[in-house]
Amino acid sequence: MTMSGLKCFSYAALLLSLLIGCGSENKLSRQRVTGTVTLNKEPVANGSIRFEPAGPQGVASGTTISQGKFDIPAERGLPPGEYIVRISAAGEGVAAEAAPGDSSKLAEELIPAAYNSNSQLKITVNAGANQPHVFDLTK
């Protein structure tokens, strides 16, 4: 191999190692977030859960709740810190008082405002400690 060929090979190897390294780095130290949600001791069948930073900076994330369980993988997870939790679940649709001919239905919110729009629920996410979070809600 000539000197110029060796340089090209070296540059190509360096570039490849940089490209591979960039894709797997977790710069925010995002953590997987899992847990369960019950309402009056019954698993929430379908809903959503959202985590918002408790402070002025941070990253929000959320996911769906299915059969009382949720799981946010590390790729979309939360960096270590404190978060406000907002949980929502829709009930059966009810007829809306609307303009004539409007057949839309509004779904009743099953989760009390104290756990969503007015939530004071908080969690702390710690690096390397994926302990499931348990939310036992009551009406």
XYZ file of N, CA and C in Angstrom:
417
model
N 0.858 -1.170 0.000
C 0.000 0.000 0.000
C 0.897 1.225 0.000
N 0.578 2.180 -0.853
C 1.375 3.399 -0.939
C 1.020 4.320 0.220
N 1.841 5.356 0.393
C 1.618 6.314 1.472
C 0.291 7.045 1.295
N -0.049 7.454 0.056
C -1.324 8.138 -0.165
C -2.494 7.176 0.044
N -2.323 5.916 -0.315
C -3.359 4.912 -0.086
C -3.573 4.677 1.407
N -2.484 4.685 2.168
C -2.567 4.511 3.609
C -3.284 5.695 4.253
N -3.007 6.916 3.749
C -3.678 8.112 4.279
C -5.182 8.034 3.998
N -5.548 7.661 2.772
C -6.968 7.556 2.420
C -7.670 6.522 3.294
N -7.005 5.382 3.499
C -7.583 4.345 4.347
C -7.750 4.851 5.777
N -6.747 5.564 6.285
C -6.804 6.096 7.649
C -7.939 7.101 7.801
N -8.075 8.015 6.822
C -9.157 8.998 6.872
C -10.524 8.322 6.799
N -10.642 7.318 5.938
C -11.911 6.599 5.804
C -12.262 5.877 7.105
N -11.271 5.250 7.738
C -11.509 4.550 9.006
C -11.913 5.537 10.103
N -11.256 6.705 10.144
C -11.591 7.725 11.131
C -13.014 8.238 10.912
N -13.365 8.524 9.664
C -14.699 9.017 9.343
C -15.761 7.986 9.717
N -15.519 6.732 9.413
C -16.460 5.674 9.734
C -16.645 5.542 11.244
N -15.565 5.621 12.012
C -15.687 5.501 13.467
C -16.443 6.688 14.053
N -16.275 7.875 13.475
C -17.021 9.040 13.948
C -18.504 8.905 13.651
N -18.840 8.418 12.462
C -20.238 8.244 12.088
C -20.923 7.195 12.951
N -20.262 6.102 13.207
C -20.840 5.052 14.034
C -21.003 5.542 15.468
N -20.050 6.251 15.988
C -20.094 6.748 17.361
C -21.191 7.762 17.588
N -21.506 8.588 16.609
C -22.511 9.638 16.773
C -23.914 9.087 16.942
N -24.225 7.994 16.265
C -25.579 7.476 16.309
C -25.948 6.805 17.619
N -24.987 6.300 18.359
C -25.314 5.552 19.559
C -25.158 6.364 20.834
N -24.740 7.581 20.733
C -24.498 8.392 21.922
C -25.808 8.951 22.472
N -25.974 8.884 23.771
C -27.154 9.383 24.460
C -26.737 10.641 25.211
N -26.645 11.755 24.494
C -26.107 12.996 25.064
C -26.907 13.521 26.242
N -28.219 13.267 26.266
C -29.055 13.776 27.351
C -29.197 12.777 28.497
N -28.562 11.612 28.364
C -28.668 10.554 29.370
C -30.126 10.157 29.598
N -30.870 10.048 28.489
C -32.286 9.676 28.580
C -32.419 8.308 29.233
N -33.456 8.173 30.052
C -33.716 6.942 30.780
C -35.051 6.351 30.353
N -35.130 5.043 30.347
C -36.389 4.363 30.092
C -37.318 4.654 31.272
N -38.603 4.876 30.971
C -39.586 5.170 32.007
C -40.762 4.206 31.823
N -41.045 3.419 32.853
C -42.119 2.434 32.793
C -42.996 2.553 34.040
N -44.150 1.916 33.979
C -44.977 1.898 35.170
C -46.394 1.463 34.911
N -47.231 1.678 35.939
C -48.634 1.300 35.882
C -49.514 2.462 36.330
N -50.747 2.458 35.820
C -51.730 3.479 36.184
C -53.050 2.789 36.476
N -53.583 3.018 37.687
C -54.897 2.505 38.034
C -55.785 3.671 38.449
N -57.074 3.499 38.257
C -58.075 4.470 38.706
C -59.080 3.694 39.547
N -59.174 4.058 40.814
C -60.024 3.329 41.764
C -59.707 1.839 41.767
N -58.424 1.541 41.780
C -57.880 0.176 41.854
C -58.066 -0.667 40.590
N -58.562 -0.052 39.507
C -58.729 -0.747 38.228
C -57.706 -0.204 37.229
N -57.036 -1.074 36.444
C -56.084 -0.580 35.438
C -56.777 0.352 34.444
N -56.135 1.432 34.093
C -56.664 2.336 33.067
C -56.523 1.609 31.731
N -57.662 1.323 31.091
C -57.658 0.516 29.867
C -56.889 1.192 28.741
N -57.212 2.460 28.454
C -56.558 3.215 27.385
C -56.449 4.661 27.827
N -55.309 5.239 27.631
C -55.118 6.628 28.012
C -53.764 7.124 27.550
N -53.350 8.217 28.146
C -52.033 8.768 27.821
C -51.395 9.312 29.098
N -50.085 9.333 29.087
C -49.330 9.875 30.210
C -48.239 10.767 29.640
N -48.072 11.921 30.256
C -47.096 12.903 29.784
C -46.264 13.357 30.962
N -44.958 13.512 30.715
C -44.023 13.977 31.726
C -43.438 15.303 31.248
N -43.608 16.347 32.053
C -43.108 17.680 31.714
C -42.087 18.100 32.758
N -40.992 18.735 32.339
C -39.984 19.159 33.315
C -40.611 20.050 34.392
N -40.245 19.820 35.656
C -40.763 20.622 36.761
C -40.085 21.990 36.798
N -38.912 22.095 36.208
C -38.178 23.356 36.173
C -38.322 24.046 34.838
N -37.594 25.153 34.681
C -37.715 25.946 33.451
C -37.087 25.291 32.222
N -36.215 24.326 32.416
C -35.564 23.679 31.281
C -35.773 22.179 31.362
N -35.623 21.523 30.241
C -35.724 20.078 30.237
C -36.413 19.569 28.994
N -36.670 18.279 29.012
C -37.268 17.582 27.887
C -38.554 16.916 28.348
N -39.620 17.092 27.608
C -40.883 16.423 27.903
C -40.994 15.157 27.070
N -41.768 14.211 27.554
C -42.021 12.994 26.798
C -43.335 12.389 27.283
N -43.836 11.467 26.529
C -45.077 10.813 26.919
C -45.334 9.600 26.059
N -46.397 8.896 26.399
C -46.750 7.692 25.662
C -48.190 7.316 25.978
N -48.635 6.234 25.401
C -49.980 5.743 25.663
C -49.972 4.793 26.865
N -51.140 4.670 27.464
C -51.365 3.698 28.532
C -52.263 2.625 27.933
N -51.886 1.388 28.100
C -52.700 0.279 27.604
C -52.791 -0.783 28.697
N -54.015 -1.125 29.056
C -54.260 -2.113 30.107
C -53.498 -1.774 31.395
N -53.416 -0.481 31.686
C -52.806 -0.021 32.924
C -51.296 0.111 32.896
N -50.670 -0.138 31.749
C -49.203 -0.102 31.684
C -48.721 0.907 30.656
N -47.546 1.478 30.920
C -46.890 2.368 29.960
C -45.402 2.079 29.947
N -44.764 2.407 28.820
C -43.332 2.150 28.655
C -42.766 3.142 27.636
N -41.865 3.981 28.088
C -41.164 4.903 27.187
C -39.739 4.391 27.060
N -39.317 3.973 25.864
C -37.948 3.473 25.702
C -36.925 4.590 25.888
N -35.704 4.221 26.197
C -34.646 5.197 26.477
C -34.450 6.192 25.331
N -34.642 5.760 24.081
C -34.441 6.671 22.945
C -35.366 7.879 23.022
N -36.543 7.717 23.617
C -37.517 8.803 23.770
C -37.742 9.149 25.231
N -36.933 8.555 26.106
C -37.118 8.686 27.540
C -36.768 10.052 28.100
N -36.620 10.097 29.409
C -36.407 11.349 30.126
C -34.996 11.442 30.699
N -34.367 12.602 30.554
C -33.100 12.815 31.243
C -33.344 12.850 32.756
N -32.353 12.545 33.573
C -32.532 12.621 35.016
C -33.063 13.988 35.443
N -33.973 13.979 36.397
C -34.557 15.219 36.895
C -35.947 15.000 37.437
N -36.606 16.109 37.788
C -37.949 16.055 38.343
C -38.968 16.439 37.271
N -40.103 15.718 37.254
C -41.117 15.906 36.222
C -42.519 15.959 36.818
N -43.371 16.787 36.212
C -44.791 16.817 36.520
C -45.457 15.778 35.620
N -46.361 14.999 36.191
C -47.023 13.917 35.470
C -48.458 14.324 35.166
N -48.875 14.147 33.916
C -50.254 14.425 33.506
C -50.825 13.167 32.861
N -51.925 12.693 33.417
C -52.540 11.450 32.961
C -53.946 11.754 32.455
N -54.301 11.142 31.332
C -55.603 11.388 30.728
C -56.161 10.085 30.165
N -57.478 9.937 30.242
C -58.146 8.784 29.649
C -59.571 9.188 29.305
N -59.993 8.856 28.111
C -61.331 9.218 27.648
C -62.301 8.073 27.875
N -63.524 8.446 28.282
C -64.594 7.465 28.443
C -65.377 7.337 27.157
N -66.530 6.760 27.256
C -67.420 6.641 26.099
C -67.843 8.030 25.650
N -68.085 8.202 24.365
C -68.537 9.483 23.835
C -69.946 9.805 24.303
N -70.208 11.081 24.474
C -71.556 11.529 24.832
C -71.986 12.550 23.803
N -73.276 12.630 23.548
C -73.777 13.563 22.540
C -73.447 14.994 22.935
N -72.969 15.758 21.985
C -72.604 17.151 22.231
C -73.785 18.058 21.934
N -73.917 19.091 22.722
C -74.891 20.142 22.417
C -74.251 20.967 21.314
N -74.723 20.785 20.091
C -74.061 21.426 18.960
C -75.092 21.921 17.963
N -74.577 22.439 16.880
C -75.437 22.940 15.814
C -76.241 21.788 15.212
N -77.427 22.064 14.705
C -78.233 21.006 14.074
C -77.432 20.296 12.978
N -77.547 18.984 12.958
C -76.852 18.204 11.942
C -75.442 17.798 12.340
N -74.928 18.345 13.442
C -73.580 17.991 13.904
C -73.686 16.706 14.714
N -73.036 15.660 14.243
C -73.138 14.374 14.922
C -71.885 14.049 15.726
N -71.056 15.046 15.993
C -69.831 14.774 16.741
C -70.161 14.418 18.181
N -69.277 13.647 18.778
C -69.438 13.261 20.172
C -68.207 13.727 20.941
N -68.434 14.114 22.162
C -67.342 14.465 23.046
C -67.144 13.323 24.025
N -65.901 12.980 24.264
C -65.623 11.918 25.220
C -65.405 12.523 26.598
N -65.975 11.879 27.588
C -65.821 12.323 28.965
C -64.420 11.981 29.452
N -63.761 12.912 30.134
C -62.447 12.657 30.740
C -62.678 11.829 32.002
N -62.073 10.649 32.038
C -62.243 9.760 33.189
C -61.336 10.129 34.356
N -60.219 10.758 34.068
C -59.227 11.069 35.099
C -59.515 12.456 35.669
N -59.606 12.588 36.984
C -59.847 13.908 37.585
C -58.761 14.925 37.222
N -59.166 16.182 37.165
C -58.248 17.274 36.799
C -57.016 17.331 37.700
N -57.128 16.835 38.910
C -55.996 16.845 39.846
C -54.827 15.996 39.340
N -55.083 15.135 38.337
C -54.026 14.286 37.782
C -53.670 14.646 36.348
N -54.358 15.656 35.775
C -53.992 16.070 34.409
C -53.866 17.589 34.325
N -54.900 18.319 34.007
C -54.754 19.764 33.797
C -54.274 20.510 35.037
N -54.630 20.043 36.240
C -54.183 20.680 37.484
C -53.223 19.793 38.266
N -52.503 18.940 37.572
C -51.690 17.922 38.231
C -50.592 18.486 39.129
N -50.483 17.856 40.287
C -49.374 18.108 41.192
C -48.536 16.838 41.359
N -48.876 15.793 40.573
C -48.096 14.555 40.608
C -46.693 14.830 40.107
N -45.695 14.315 40.805
C -44.304 14.487 40.372
C -43.550 13.181 40.538
N -42.570 13.005 39.667
C -41.638 11.888 39.801
C -40.228 12.434 39.645
N -39.283 11.678 40.146
C -37.871 11.978 39.931
C -37.278 10.827 39.140
N -36.615 11.149 38.037
C -35.936 10.155 37.212
C -34.457 10.200 37.569
N -33.921 9.042 37.930
C -32.506 8.934 38.278
C -31.769 8.128 37.218
N -30.538 8.489 36.954
C -29.732 7.778 35.964
C -29.509 6.339 36.409
N -29.733 5.403 35.503
C -29.441 3.997 35.754
C -30.401 3.297 36.703
N -31.489 3.935 37.108
C -32.420 3.317 38.057
C -33.814 3.257 37.443
N -34.068 2.245 36.621
C -35.363 2.114 35.964
C -36.327 1.350 36.857
N -36.783 1.997 37.909
C -37.798 1.391 38.761
C -39.162 1.839 38.248
N -40.073 0.891 38.074
C -41.398 1.265 37.568
C -42.092 2.273 38.486
N -42.786 3.217 37.874
C -43.554 4.221 38.607
C -44.990 3.719 38.711
N -45.571 3.842 39.884
C -46.919 3.358 40.134
C -47.808 4.550 40.465
N -48.883 4.707 39.681
C -49.831 5.789 39.896
C -51.187 5.159 40.228
N -51.559 5.205 41.516
C -52.850 4.705 41.989
C -53.756 5.909 42.185
N -54.579 6.192 41.186
C -55.434 7.375 41.194
C -56.805 7.029 41.761
N -57.443 8.043 42.357
C -58.806 7.869 42.867
C -59.665 9.036 42.404
N -60.969 8.775 42.266
C -61.914 9.836 41.911
C -62.426 10.477 43.168
